[in-house]
C-alpha positions as a printed NumPy array, in Angstrom:
array([[  0.   ,   0.   ,   0.   ],
       [  1.189,   3.468,  -0.784],
       [  2.327,   6.135,   1.668],
       [ -0.73 ,   8.146,   0.638],
       [ -2.991,   5.312,   1.816],
       [ -1.435,   5.312,   5.29 ],
       [ -1.549,   9.102,   5.413],
       [ -5.261,   9.129,   4.502],
       [ -5.989,   6.386,   7.024],
       [ -4.236,   8.341,   9.789],
       [ -6.141,  11.482,   8.822],
       [ -9.422,   9.537,   8.906],
       [ -8.695,   8.209,  12.401],
       [ -7.778,  11.695,  13.609],
       [-10.939,  13.186,  12.084],
       [-13.146,  10.545,  13.705],
       [-11.314,  10.916,  17.046],
       [-11.754,   7.208,  17.494],
       [-11.904,   6.045,  21.096],
       [-10.662,   2.591,  20.124],
       [ -7.47 ,   3.959,  18.596],
       [ -5.323,   6.589,  20.281],
       [ -2.376,   8.083,  18.405],
       [ -0.632,   8.766,  21.74 ],
       [ -0.099,   5.019,  22.074],
       [  2.211,   5.209,  19.065],
       [  3.561,   8.767,  18.835],
       [  3.781,  11.523,  21.447],
       [  4.229,  14.906,  19.763],
       [  3.912,  17.042,  22.896],
       [  7.554,  18.131,  22.759],
       [  7.519,  19.168,  19.089],
       [  7.328,  22.939,  18.737],
       [  6.735,  23.999,  15.133],
       [  8.283,  27.416,  15.829],
       [ 11.695,  25.657,  15.882],
       [ 11.455,  24.977,  12.137],
       [ 10.329,  28.418,  10.935],
       [ 10.12 ,  31.666,  12.884],
       [  6.681,  32.583,  11.443],
       [  5.036,  29.317,  12.572],
       [  2.425,  29.509,  15.282],
       [  2.536,  27.612,  18.56 ],
       [ -0.261,  25.035,  18.399],
       [ -1.763,  23.663,  21.598],
       [ -4.219,  21.277,  19.928],
       [ -2.246,  18.045,  19.489],
       [ -4.637,  16.608,  16.903],
       [ -4.2  ,  19.687,  14.697],
       [ -0.443,  19.613,  15.297],
       [ -0.291,  15.95 ,  14.281],
       [ -2.267,  16.681,  11.097],
       [  0.201,  19.462,  10.243],
       [  3.179,  17.181,  10.943],
       [  1.692,  14.415,   8.782],
       [  1.106,  16.875,   5.937],
       [  4.664,  18.221,   6.189],
       [  6.084,  14.689,   6.129],
       [  3.92 ,  13.845,   3.107],
       [  5.149,  16.946,   1.251],
       [  8.809,  16.188,   2.064],
       [  8.404,  12.552,   1.026],
       [  6.652,  13.383,  -2.234],
       [  9.16 ,  16.042,  -3.23 ],
       [ 12.101,  13.785,  -2.401],
       [ 10.539,  10.806,  -4.175],
       [  9.903,  12.844,  -7.333],
       [ 13.364,  14.448,  -7.305],
       [ 12.076,  17.947,  -6.654],
       [ 14.318,  20.529,  -5.051],
       [ 13.87 ,  20.448,  -1.254],
       [ 16.123,  23.477,  -0.83 ],
       [ 13.84 ,  26.032,  -2.502],
       [ 13.176,  29.276,  -0.643],
       [ 10.523,  31.782,  -1.605],
       [ 10.203,  35.459,  -0.785],
       [  7.099,  37.165,   0.545],
       [  5.904,  40.54 ,  -0.719],
       [  7.45 ,  42.158,   2.353],
       [ 10.862,  40.776,   1.39 ],
       [ 11.412,  38.116,   4.042],
       [ 12.239,  34.51 ,   3.203],
       [  9.537,  31.845,   3.345],
       [  9.912,  28.077,   3.02 ],
       [  8.476,  26.242,   0.027],
       [  7.532,  23.317,   2.28 ],
       [  4.462,  24.528,   4.14 ],
       [  0.951,  23.513,   5.18 ],
       [ -2.168,  25.643,   5.631],
       [ -4.612,  24.366,   8.254],
       [ -7.282,  26.364,  10.112],
       [ -6.105,  29.785,   8.861],
       [ -2.589,  28.938,  10.062],
       [  0.429,  28.44 ,   7.81 ],
       [  3.308,  26.32 ,   9.114],
       [  6.469,  25.575,   7.176],
       [  9.984,  24.205,   7.411],
       [ 13.168,  25.904,   6.268],
       [ 15.345,  23.616,   4.115],
       [ 18.167,  23.588,   6.673],
       [ 15.697,  22.337,   9.321],
       [ 14.333,  19.305,   7.398],
       [ 16.752,  16.782,   8.954],
       [ 16.118,  18.197,  12.417],
       [ 12.346,  17.979,  11.862],
       [ 12.472,  14.354,  10.655],
       [ 14.711,  13.32 ,  13.56 ],
       [ 12.445,  15.094,  16.062],
       [  9.411,  13.278,  14.655],
       [ 11.212,   9.911,  14.757],
       [ 12.193,  10.517,  18.38 ],
       [  8.483,  10.932,  19.255],
       [  7.714,   7.304,  18.435],
       [  7.69 ,   4.774,  21.23 ],
       [ 11.169,   3.299,  21.754],
       [  9.811,  -0.254,  21.618],
       [  8.477,   0.351,  18.114],
       [ 11.748,   1.893,  16.939],
       [ 13.716,  -1.033,  18.328],
       [ 11.322,  -3.65 ,  16.923],
       [ 11.418,  -2.253,  13.385],
       [ 15.067,  -1.129,  13.524],
       [ 14.283,   2.473,  12.58 ],
       [ 17.608,   4.367,  12.601],
       [ 18.037,   7.866,  13.969],
       [ 20.071,  10.454,  12.087],
       [ 20.627,   8.285,   9.011],
       [ 23.101,   5.519,   8.294],
       [ 26.144,   7.827,   8.537],
       [ 25.189,   9.127,  11.978],
       [ 24.115,  12.599,  10.829]])
């Protein structure tokens, strides 16, 4: 099954707020602060919304990497400041990631998974070369 299938399934579960299935049993995103990845991001207190934003950002990064698109693109707003090309709009809030923060973001998300799951599936941190 494709990555898009799993993304859509996760979004469906989050939208239904299923009692039978809790995302906190698998991933705890409380310590992720989206402001660390772009200075114009907003602090989000709703963990379900934050998880949806994180899933969308991961999907965008994966799709651009898979299709050989440039992950290092930077745009410029009308006011002249730099804006990332990897961004998500949810609930009148725009959250993005600067290109130099992509590795940090991915590692932070991986560190949110339960350690038992990471050990069971041998998911490496920081890549094969250690960075």
